[in-house]
mmCIF file of C-alpha atoms in Angstrom:
data_model
loop_
_atom_site.group_PDB
_atom_site.id
_atom_site.type_symbol
_atom_site.label_atom_id
_atom_site.label_comp_id
_atom_site.label_asym_id
_atom_site.label_seq_id
_atom_site.Cartn_x
_atom_site.Cartn_y
_atom_site.Cartn_z
ATOM 1 C CA MET L 1 58.456 34.455 168.403
ATOM 2 C CA ARG L 2 61.515 34.908 170.631
ATOM 3 C CA LYS L 3 63.849 34.992 167.626
ATOM 4 C CA PHE L 4 61.696 37.624 165.920
ATOM 5 C CA LEU L 5 61.615 39.822 169.001
ATOM 6 C CA LEU L 6 65.396 39.582 169.396
ATOM 7 C CA PHE L 7 65.885 40.495 165.746
ATOM 8 C CA PHE L 8 63.443 43.395 166.114
ATOM 9 C CA LEU L 9 65.255 44.822 169.133
ATOM 10 C CA VAL L 10 68.637 44.563 167.412
ATOM 11 C CA ALA L 11 67.209 46.243 164.327
ATOM 12 C CA LEU L 12 65.665 49.015 166.422
ATOM 13 C CA THR L 13 68.979 49.653 168.139
ATOM 14 C CA ALA L 14 70.522 50.186 164.717
ATOM 15 C CA ALA L 15 67.529 52.263 163.620
ATOM 16 C CA ALA L 16 67.943 54.593 166.591
ATOM 17 C CA ALA L 17 71.438 55.385 165.385
ATOM 18 C CA SER L 18 70.347 56.071 161.800
ATOM 19 C CA SER L 19 66.940 56.267 160.165
ATOM 20 C CA ASP L 20 63.718 54.681 161.347
ATOM 21 C CA MET L 21 63.090 51.029 160.470
ATOM 22 C CA LYS L 22 60.347 50.194 157.951
ATOM 23 C CA ILE L 23 58.168 47.145 158.608
ATOM 24 C CA SER L 24 54.788 45.838 157.488
ATOM 25 C CA VAL L 25 51.648 45.724 159.622
ATOM 26 C CA GLU L 26 51.980 41.918 159.731
ATOM 27 C CA GLN L 27 55.521 42.201 161.145
ATOM 28 C CA LEU L 28 54.303 44.847 163.623
ATOM 29 C CA ALA L 29 51.523 42.549 164.860
ATOM 30 C CA GLN L 30 53.997 39.684 165.250
ATOM 31 C CA PHE L 31 56.280 41.905 167.315
ATOM 32 C CA ILE L 32 53.446 43.040 169.613
ATOM 33 C CA LYS L 33 52.299 39.431 170.136
ATOM 34 C CA SER L 34 55.850 38.415 171.027
ATOM 35 C CA ALA L 35 56.255 41.340 173.414
ATOM 36 C CA VAL L 36 52.979 40.493 175.194
ATOM 37 C CA SER L 37 53.838 36.785 175.520
ATOM 38 C CA MET L 38 57.295 37.650 176.905
ATOM 39 C CA LYS L 39 55.821 40.294 179.265
ATOM 40 C CA GLN L 40 57.934 43.156 177.908
ATOM 41 C CA PRO L 41 57.321 46.449 179.848
ATOM 42 C CA ASP L 42 54.603 48.585 178.269
ATOM 43 C CA ARG L 43 56.729 51.758 178.237
ATOM 44 C CA GLN L 44 59.660 49.934 176.637
ATOM 45 C CA VAL L 45 57.477 48.536 173.830
ATOM 46 C CA ALA L 46 55.920 51.959 173.219
ATOM 47 C CA ASP L 47 59.414 53.517 172.963
ATOM 48 C CA TYR L 48 60.415 50.885 170.435
ATOM 49 C CA LEU L 49 57.424 51.781 168.262
ATOM 50 C CA LYS L 50 58.597 55.416 167.981
ATOM 51 C CA HIS L 51 61.502 54.215 165.841
ATOM 52 C CA ILE L 52 59.526 52.464 163.115
ATOM 53 C CA LYS L 53 57.629 53.430 159.998
ATOM 54 C CA LEU L 54 54.960 51.272 158.394
ATOM 55 C CA THR L 55 54.907 50.195 154.773
ATOM 56 C CA ASN L 56 51.125 49.851 154.728
ATOM 57 C CA LYS L 57 48.049 51.106 156.578
ATOM 58 C CA LEU L 58 47.426 50.158 160.219
ATOM 59 C CA ASP L 59 43.643 50.148 160.715
ATOM 60 C CA ASP L 60 41.622 50.566 163.909
ATOM 61 C CA LYS L 61 40.508 46.922 163.971
ATOM 62 C CA THR L 62 44.098 45.648 164.062
ATOM 63 C CA ILE L 63 44.887 48.054 166.920
ATOM 64 C CA GLU L 64 41.814 46.860 168.835
ATOM 65 C CA ASP L 65 42.795 43.224 168.257
ATOM 66 C CA LEU L 66 46.293 43.880 169.629
ATOM 67 C CA GLN L 67 44.821 45.709 172.619
ATOM 68 C CA THR L 68 42.526 42.746 173.330
ATOM 69 C CA MET L 69 45.543 40.472 173.083
ATOM 70 C CA GLY L 70 47.229 42.354 175.940
ATOM 71 C CA ALA L 71 49.007 45.415 174.526
ATOM 72 C CA GLY L 72 49.390 48.021 177.298
ATOM 73 C CA PRO L 73 47.928 51.550 177.208
ATOM 74 C CA LYS L 74 51.214 53.259 176.220
ATOM 75 C CA THR L 75 51.707 50.687 173.457
ATOM 76 C CA VAL L 76 48.139 51.242 172.232
ATOM 77 C CA ALA L 77 48.741 55.030 172.160
ATOM 78 C CA ALA L 78 51.895 54.484 170.080
ATOM 79 C CA LEU L 79 49.931 52.177 167.758
ATOM 80 C CA ARG L 80 47.277 54.854 167.245
ATOM 81 C CA ASP L 81 50.033 57.341 166.286
ATOM 82 C CA LEU L 82 51.298 54.805 163.753
ATOM 83 C CA GLY L 83 47.740 54.404 162.496
ATOM 84 C CA GLU L 84 47.409 58.142 161.894
ATOM 85 C CA HIS L 85 50.780 58.415 160.132
ATOM 86 C CA SER L 86 49.996 55.425 157.913
ATOM 87 C CA ALA L 87 46.421 56.462 157.019
ATOM 88 C CA ALA L 88 47.362 57.435 153.456
ATOM 89 C CA LEU L 89 49.179 54.167 152.738
ATOM 90 C CA ALA L 90 47.725 51.138 151.001
ATOM 91 C CA VAL L 91 45.662 48.768 153.086
ATOM 92 C CA ALA L 92 47.622 45.799 154.404
ATOM 93 C CA PRO L 93 46.870 42.659 152.407
ATOM 94 C CA PRO L 94 44.829 40.062 154.299
ATOM 95 C CA VAL L 95 46.800 37.265 155.883
ATOM 96 C CA VAL L 96 45.962 34.094 154.013
ATOM 97 C CA GLU L 97 46.707 30.935 155.928
ATOM 98 C CA LYS L 98 48.023 28.050 153.916
ATOM 99 C CA ALA L 99 45.374 25.444 153.371
ATOM 100 C CA LYS L 100 46.055 22.322 155.377
ATOM 101 C CA PRO L 101 46.303 19.193 153.251
ATOM 102 C CA ALA L 102 43.273 16.959 153.471
ATOM 103 C CA PRO L 103 43.764 14.015 155.829
ATOM 104 C CA ILE L 104 44.284 10.630 154.230
ATOM 105 C CA PRO L 105 41.053 8.625 154.536
ATOM 106 C CA PRO L 106 41.241 5.306 156.394
ATOM 107 C CA PRO L 107 40.876 2.022 154.507
ATOM 108 C CA ASP L 108 37.240 1.067 153.971
ATOM 109 C CA SER L 109 35.637 -1.599 156.158
ATOM 110 C CA VAL L 110 36.325 -4.381 153.658
ATOM 111 C CA GLU L 111 40.010 -3.481 153.431
ATOM 112 C CA GLN L 112 40.244 -3.195 157.216
ATOM 113 C CA GLY L 113 38.879 -6.717 157.541
ATOM 114 C CA LYS L 114 41.492 -7.994 155.091
ATOM 115 C CA ILE L 115 44.279 -6.267 157.049
ATOM 116 C CA ILE L 116 43.210 -7.815 160.353
ATOM 117 C CA SER L 117 42.898 -11.254 158.718
ATOM 118 C CA ALA L 118 46.408 -10.941 157.275
ATOM 119 C CA VAL L 119 47.836 -9.892 160.638
ATOM 120 C CA ARG L 120 46.016 -12.744 162.388
ATOM 121 C CA GLU L 121 47.686 -15.211 160.024
ATOM 122 C CA TYR L 122 51.032 -13.510 160.580
ATOM 123 C CA ALA L 123 50.624 -13.767 164.371
ATOM 124 C CA ARG L 124 49.796 -17.477 164.176
ATOM 125 C CA ASN L 125 52.931 -18.192 162.169
ATOM 126 C CA TYR L 126 55.252 -15.652 163.775
ATOM 127 C CA THR L 127 57.233 -18.080 165.926
ATOM 128 C CA LYS L 128 57.433 -20.708 163.181
ATOM 129 C CA GLN L 129 59.662 -18.511 161.028
ATOM 130 C CA LEU L 130 61.985 -17.395 163.822
ATOM 131 C CA PRO L 131 65.509 -18.803 164.076
ATOM 132 C CA ASN L 132 67.055 -19.986 167.321
ATOM 133 C CA TYR L 133 69.088 -17.090 168.682
ATOM 134 C CA LEU L 134 70.803 -15.368 171.576
ATOM 135 C CA CYS L 135 70.570 -11.698 172.464
ATOM 136 C CA VAL L 136 71.398 -9.256 175.238
ATOM 137 C CA GLN L 137 68.415 -7.900 177.152
ATOM 138 C CA VAL L 138 69.153 -4.654 179.004
ATOM 139 C CA THR L 139 66.538 -3.487 181.508
ATOM 140 C CA ARG L 140 66.860 -0.056 183.093
ATOM 141 C CA ARG L 141 64.493 0.123 186.048
ATOM 142 C CA TYR L 142 63.322 3.542 187.206
ATOM 143 C CA ILE L 143 61.392 4.715 190.273
ATOM 144 C CA ASP L 144 59.516 7.971 190.869
ATOM 145 C CA ALA L 145 58.818 8.298 194.581
ATOM 146 C CA SER L 146 56.928 11.574 194.043
ATOM 147 C CA GLY L 147 54.248 9.895 191.939
ATOM 148 C CA SER L 148 54.327 12.766 189.444
ATOM 149 C CA ALA L 149 56.020 10.879 186.556
ATOM 150 C CA SER L 150 58.498 13.765 186.318
ATOM 151 C CA ASN L 151 61.142 12.744 188.883
ATOM 152 C CA TRP L 152 62.392 9.403 187.597
ATOM 153 C CA ARG L 153 65.487 7.943 189.280
ATOM 154 C CA LEU L 154 67.445 5.038 187.832
ATOM 155 C CA ASN L 155 67.220 2.246 190.394
ATOM 156 C CA ASP L 156 69.349 -0.373 188.626
ATOM 157 C CA THR L 157 70.424 -1.690 185.220
ATOM 158 C CA VAL L 158 70.066 -5.430 184.645
ATOM 159 C CA THR L 159 71.803 -7.137 181.723
ATOM 160 C CA THR L 160 70.398 -10.548 180.841
ATOM 161 C CA ARG L 161 71.405 -13.329 178.455
ATOM 162 C CA LEU L 162 68.250 -14.249 176.560
ATOM 163 C CA SER L 163 68.175 -17.396 174.461
ATOM 164 C CA TYR L 164 65.376 -18.526 172.171
ATOM 165 C CA ASN L 165 65.613 -22.197 171.238
ATOM 166 C CA ASP L 166 62.814 -24.166 169.557
ATOM 167 C CA GLY L 167 60.170 -21.798 170.867
ATOM 168 C CA HIS L 168 61.469 -21.705 174.444
ATOM 169 C CA GLU L 169 62.748 -18.491 176.021
ATOM 170 C CA ASP L 170 65.438 -18.702 178.713
ATOM 171 C CA TYR L 171 66.661 -15.739 180.790
ATOM 172 C CA LYS L 172 69.914 -15.555 182.752
ATOM 173 C CA VAL L 173 70.973 -12.382 184.573
ATOM 174 C CA VAL L 174 74.706 -11.800 184.002
ATOM 175 C CA LEU L 175 75.253 -8.164 185.087
ATOM 176 C CA VAL L 176 73.642 -5.821 187.603
ATOM 177 C CA ASP L 177 74.862 -2.242 187.251
ATOM 178 C CA ASN L 178 77.723 -3.653 185.122
ATOM 179 C CA ARG L 179 78.863 -5.969 187.926
ATOM 180 C CA PRO L 180 78.927 -9.725 187.150
ATOM 181 C CA VAL L 181 76.505 -11.902 189.116
ATOM 182 C CA THR L 182 75.913 -15.652 189.358
ATOM 183 C CA ASP L 183 72.821 -17.689 190.163
ATOM 184 C CA MET L 184 70.648 -14.605 189.815
ATOM 185 C CA SER L 185 67.208 -14.098 188.269
ATOM 186 C CA MET L 186 64.969 -11.079 187.822
ATOM 187 C CA GLU L 187 62.607 -12.513 190.427
ATOM 188 C CA LYS L 188 65.407 -12.681 193.013
ATOM 189 C CA LEU L 189 66.253 -9.037 192.347
ATOM 190 C CA GLY L 190 62.726 -8.031 193.324
ATOM 191 C CA GLY L 191 60.974 -4.937 192.063
ATOM 192 C CA THR L 192 58.948 -4.733 188.859
ATOM 193 C CA VAL L 193 59.583 -7.623 186.454
ATOM 194 C CA SER L 194 58.243 -8.188 182.950
ATOM 195 C CA GLN L 195 59.111 -11.170 180.748
ATOM 196 C CA GLY L 196 57.703 -13.138 177.821
ATOM 197 C CA GLU L 197 57.290 -10.204 175.403
ATOM 198 C CA PHE L 198 58.630 -11.994 172.361
ATOM 199 C CA ALA L 199 55.647 -13.795 170.917
ATOM 200 C CA SER L 200 52.995 -14.257 173.601
ATOM 201 C CA MET L 201 51.668 -10.681 173.524
ATOM 202 C CA LEU L 202 51.063 -10.769 169.781
ATOM 203 C CA LEU L 203 49.647 -14.298 169.662
ATOM 204 C CA ASP L 204 47.289 -13.814 172.610
ATOM 205 C CA ILE L 205 45.657 -10.801 170.963
ATOM 206 C CA PHE L 206 44.819 -12.764 167.817
ATOM 207 C CA LYS L 207 43.799 -16.098 169.323
ATOM 208 C CA GLU L 208 40.169 -16.923 168.546
ATOM 209 C CA GLU L 209 39.387 -17.442 172.241
ATOM 210 C CA SER L 210 40.513 -13.873 172.985
ATOM 211 C CA GLN L 211 37.575 -12.521 170.946
ATOM 212 C CA ALA L 212 39.417 -9.239 170.433
ATOM 213 C CA ARG L 213 37.431 -6.364 168.954
ATOM 214 C CA PHE L 214 39.370 -4.303 166.411
ATOM 215 C CA GLU L 215 38.628 -0.764 165.223
ATOM 216 C CA TRP L 216 40.474 1.693 163.009
ATOM 217 C CA ASP L 217 42.369 4.352 164.998
ATOM 218 C CA HIS L 218 44.718 6.392 162.782
ATOM 219 C CA TRP L 219 47.563 6.447 160.273
ATOM 220 C CA GLY L 220 51.075 6.595 161.675
ATOM 221 C CA THR L 221 54.776 6.451 160.796
ATOM 222 C CA LEU L 222 57.322 4.384 162.722
ATOM 223 C CA ARG L 223 60.996 4.204 161.820
ATOM 224 C CA GLY L 224 60.258 5.804 158.460
ATOM 225 C CA LYS L 225 57.541 3.307 157.471
ATOM 226 C CA SER L 226 53.844 4.072 157.023
ATOM 227 C CA CYS L 227 51.578 1.984 159.210
ATOM 228 C CA TYR L 228 47.945 1.257 159.926
ATOM 229 C CA VAL L 229 47.042 1.760 163.582
ATOM 230 C CA PHE L 230 44.130 -0.245 164.974
ATOM 231 C CA SER L 231 42.727 -0.274 168.504
ATOM 232 C CA TYR L 232 41.765 -3.552 170.133
ATOM 233 C CA ASP L 233 39.887 -4.608 173.266
ATOM 234 C CA ILE L 234 39.816 -7.981 175.060
ATOM 235 C CA GLU L 235 37.293 -8.606 177.832
ATOM 236 C CA GLN L 236 38.375 -10.043 181.154
ATOM 237 C CA GLY L 237 36.685 -13.404 180.561
ATOM 238 C CA ASN L 238 38.820 -13.924 177.433
ATOM 239 C CA SER L 239 42.077 -12.494 178.817
ATOM 240 C CA ARG L 240 45.330 -14.374 179.382
ATOM 241 C CA TYR L 241 47.155 -11.312 180.733
ATOM 242 C CA HIS L 242 48.506 -11.842 184.274
ATOM 243 C CA ILE L 243 49.571 -9.152 186.737
ATOM 244 C CA VAL L 244 51.320 -10.526 189.809
ATOM 245 C CA ALA L 245 51.831 -8.395 192.924
ATOM 246 C CA ASP L 246 53.939 -9.293 195.951
ATOM 247 C CA ARG L 247 54.583 -12.695 194.321
ATOM 248 C CA THR L 248 51.273 -13.979 195.705
ATOM 249 C CA LEU L 249 48.449 -11.892 194.216
ATOM 250 C CA ASP L 250 47.654 -12.876 190.632
ATOM 251 C CA TYR L 251 44.976 -10.971 188.704
ATOM 252 C CA VAL L 252 43.827 -11.463 185.094
ATOM 253 C CA PRO L 253 42.350 -8.156 183.839
ATOM 254 C CA ALA L 254 40.633 -7.013 180.685
ATOM 255 C CA TYR L 255 42.980 -5.043 178.476
ATOM 256 C CA ARG L 256 42.993 -2.809 175.424
ATOM 257 C CA GLY L 257 45.569 -1.019 173.319
ATOM 258 C CA LEU L 258 46.901 -0.249 169.858
ATOM 259 C CA LEU L 259 48.478 -2.281 167.059
ATOM 260 C CA TYR L 260 50.859 -0.607 164.594
ATOM 261 C CA ILE L 261 50.895 -2.580 161.329
ATOM 262 C CA ASP L 262 53.421 -2.009 158.555
ATOM 263 C CA LYS L 263 51.430 -0.867 155.503
ATOM 264 C CA ASP L 264 53.663 -2.730 153.032
ATOM 265 C CA THR L 265 53.966 -6.080 154.819
ATOM 266 C CA ASN L 266 51.042 -6.289 157.291
ATOM 267 C CA PHE L 267 53.617 -7.130 159.986
ATOM 268 C CA VAL L 268 53.122 -5.763 163.522
ATOM 269 C CA THR L 269 55.796 -3.208 164.464
ATOM 270 C CA ARG L 270 54.377 -1.976 167.795
ATOM 271 C CA ILE L 271 51.961 -3.242 170.439
ATOM 272 C CA VAL L 272 50.504 -0.993 173.139
ATOM 273 C CA MET L 273 48.764 -2.844 175.973
ATOM 274 C CA THR L 274 46.817 -1.301 178.868
ATOM 275 C CA PRO L 275 44.850 -3.400 181.368
ATOM 276 C CA TYR L 276 41.752 -1.737 182.787
ATOM 277 C CA ASP L 277 39.118 -2.113 185.515
ATOM 278 C CA LEU L 278 41.624 -3.484 188.011
ATOM 279 C CA PRO L 279 40.150 -3.774 191.531
ATOM 280 C CA ALA L 280 40.836 -0.634 193.562
ATOM 281 C CA SER L 281 42.321 -2.832 196.301
ATOM 282 C CA PHE L 282 44.876 -4.412 193.956
ATOM 283 C CA PRO L 283 48.355 -3.003 194.834
ATOM 284 C CA ILE L 284 49.380 -2.380 191.210
ATOM 285 C CA GLN L 285 47.488 0.142 189.045
ATOM 286 C CA ASN L 286 47.896 2.148 185.820
ATOM 287 C CA VAL L 287 49.899 -0.538 184.024
ATOM 288 C CA LYS L 288 50.981 0.134 180.451
ATOM 289 C CA THR L 289 53.259 -1.794 178.099
ATOM 290 C CA VAL L 290 54.681 -0.574 174.786
ATOM 291 C CA LEU L 291 56.620 -3.135 172.744
ATOM 292 C CA ASP L 292 58.459 -2.173 169.539
ATOM 293 C CA TYR L 293 59.647 -4.643 166.890
ATOM 294 C CA ASP L 294 62.319 -3.888 164.290
ATOM 295 C CA TYR L 295 64.113 -5.755 161.518
ATOM 296 C CA THR L 296 67.279 -7.410 162.789
ATOM 297 C CA LYS L 297 69.829 -9.569 161.023
ATOM 298 C CA VAL L 298 70.364 -12.994 162.564
ATOM 299 C CA GLY L 299 72.799 -15.142 160.630
ATOM 300 C CA ASP L 300 72.263 -14.446 156.947
ATOM 301 C CA ASN L 301 68.621 -13.295 157.155
ATOM 302 C CA GLU L 302 66.590 -10.439 158.597
ATOM 303 C CA TYR L 303 63.737 -11.032 161.036
ATOM 304 C CA LEU L 304 61.226 -8.788 162.762
ATOM 305 C CA LEU L 305 62.204 -9.101 166.431
ATOM 306 C CA PRO L 306 61.568 -7.174 169.657
ATOM 307 C CA MET L 307 63.703 -4.054 169.894
ATOM 308 C CA ARG L 308 62.449 -2.216 172.993
ATOM 309 C CA SER L 309 59.687 -2.427 175.562
ATOM 310 C CA VAL L 310 58.568 0.046 178.219
ATOM 311 C CA VAL L 311 56.441 -1.171 181.138
ATOM 312 C CA SER L 312 55.123 1.425 183.580
ATOM 313 C CA SER L 313 52.910 1.000 186.643
ATOM 314 C CA LYS L 314 51.800 2.619 189.879
ATOM 315 C CA GLY L 315 52.374 0.891 193.203
ATOM 316 C CA ASN L 316 51.221 1.777 196.693
ATOM 317 C CA ARG L 317 54.173 4.092 197.313
ATOM 318 C CA TYR L 318 55.722 5.070 193.982
ATOM 319 C CA LEU L 319 55.696 4.785 190.192
ATOM 320 C CA THR L 320 57.913 2.298 188.374
ATOM 321 C CA LYS L 321 59.124 2.135 184.784
ATOM 322 C CA ASN L 322 61.151 -0.618 183.125
ATOM 323 C CA GLU L 323 62.828 0.292 179.840
ATOM 324 C CA THR L 324 64.063 -2.911 178.194
ATOM 325 C CA GLU L 325 66.146 -3.147 175.030
ATOM 326 C CA PHE L 326 66.955 -6.276 173.034
ATOM 327 C CA ARG L 327 70.405 -5.974 171.470
ATOM 328 C CA LEU L 328 73.240 -7.907 169.795
ATOM 329 C CA TYR L 329 71.174 -10.711 168.282
ATOM 330 C CA ARG L 330 73.199 -13.809 167.342
ATOM 331 C CA LYS L 331 72.237 -17.134 165.836
ATOM 332 C CA PHE L 332 71.951 -19.746 168.567
ATOM 333 C CA GLY L 333 74.405 -22.627 168.414
ATOM 334 C CA THR L 334 77.243 -24.314 170.199
ATOM 335 C CA GLU L 335 79.691 -21.708 168.865
ATOM 336 C CA SER L 336 77.520 -18.673 169.612
ATOM 337 C CA THR L 337 79.093 -16.116 171.923
ATOM 338 C CA ILE L 338 78.163 -12.618 173.006
ATOM 339 C CA LYS L 339 80.387 -10.135 174.769
ATOM 340 C CA PHE L 340 78.260 -9.178 177.748
ATOM 341 C CA GLU L 341 78.403 -5.475 178.387
ATOM 342 C CA THR L 342 75.696 -2.874 178.772
ATOM 343 C CA PRO L 343 75.244 -0.877 175.540
ATOM 344 C CA ASP L 344 74.130 2.743 175.512
ATOM 345 C CA PRO L 345 70.361 3.354 175.269
ATOM 346 C CA LEU L 346 68.772 3.432 171.826
ATOM 347 C CA PRO L 347 68.159 6.932 170.379
ATOM 348 C CA ASP L 348 64.639 8.314 170.793
ATOM 349 C CA ASP L 349 63.981 8.465 167.041
ATOM 350 C CA LYS L 350 63.964 4.653 166.951
ATOM 351 C CA THR L 351 60.650 4.594 168.819
ATOM 352 C CA LYS L 352 59.119 8.039 168.205
ATOM 353 C CA GLU L 353 55.898 7.966 166.223
ATOM 354 C CA LYS L 354 55.416 10.596 163.516
ATOM 355 C CA PRO L 355 52.212 11.554 161.692
ATOM 356 C CA LEU L 356 51.689 10.222 158.200
ATOM 357 C CA LYS L 357 52.163 13.061 155.713
ATOM 358 C CA PRO L 358 49.332 13.407 153.171
#
């Protein structure tokens, strides 16, 4: 709209110096809508209209529609003059909106059951196919003291050496705000801490004792790949999700969320997890975790490994948000080394969901 209005004004300036500009009723209506939305002065818009000629007929209904939309009295008077001068012209062709493509139907109930069964088997065997590796975990911790989720301030950046060896995860903080530290852990740093995202989140959802309920949600696209998106819900009595506040209060809530499943492989590429029905007296509320997996080369092979997680919550005094990236994967071994430095954040398109095109 803004670009059209700018073009129109430039064209009218030229028209004032030569002959009047010719436009269609559709272009006229677009100009008036733009002028109203940008709060152009009524007199100025009316003056602009004196320098145009229409290529087709402007009828009373279109004028009334533009008046209802907010065209001022001087503009409406100028439109009526245009209507009179264009009365002998051909009627403007109706505007035909392009038909929207029909949405892709979801898989039927039988196919949905097969998908969930395949993902359950994948979750059970996920850790068995993983190599032993090292990686750099970079956690940028933000605080919003206003509570509006619009005034985030970077509190610190923690770079951690993460090793995965025979199913065991080990974390060692090596840098805080790019300064080397020794004998440091995330717990000692205080603040919001989240660990154990690698396999436990996925496995806990699909364990039989979790009794998760799955339902179709929508089609999606992540990192250029089509995916099924299912919702899930786990009741409190079956939950293994722990939220710890002030290092002493430990609560196990019910939780729900979304699973993004690669359409070609039935592998999980994103987990969204949101606990609910937390006691009002509990000091942490509105918790949400989003974990993205991506294909990463470790040694000679590619594996689907955590790429980025975002954990947000509301405390008694402010909001917190931890953005964690898993970078520089290496095969674990006696000769494995990683140059510990804090890489730049991943680009947004690595985690932005896009609709599936029909």
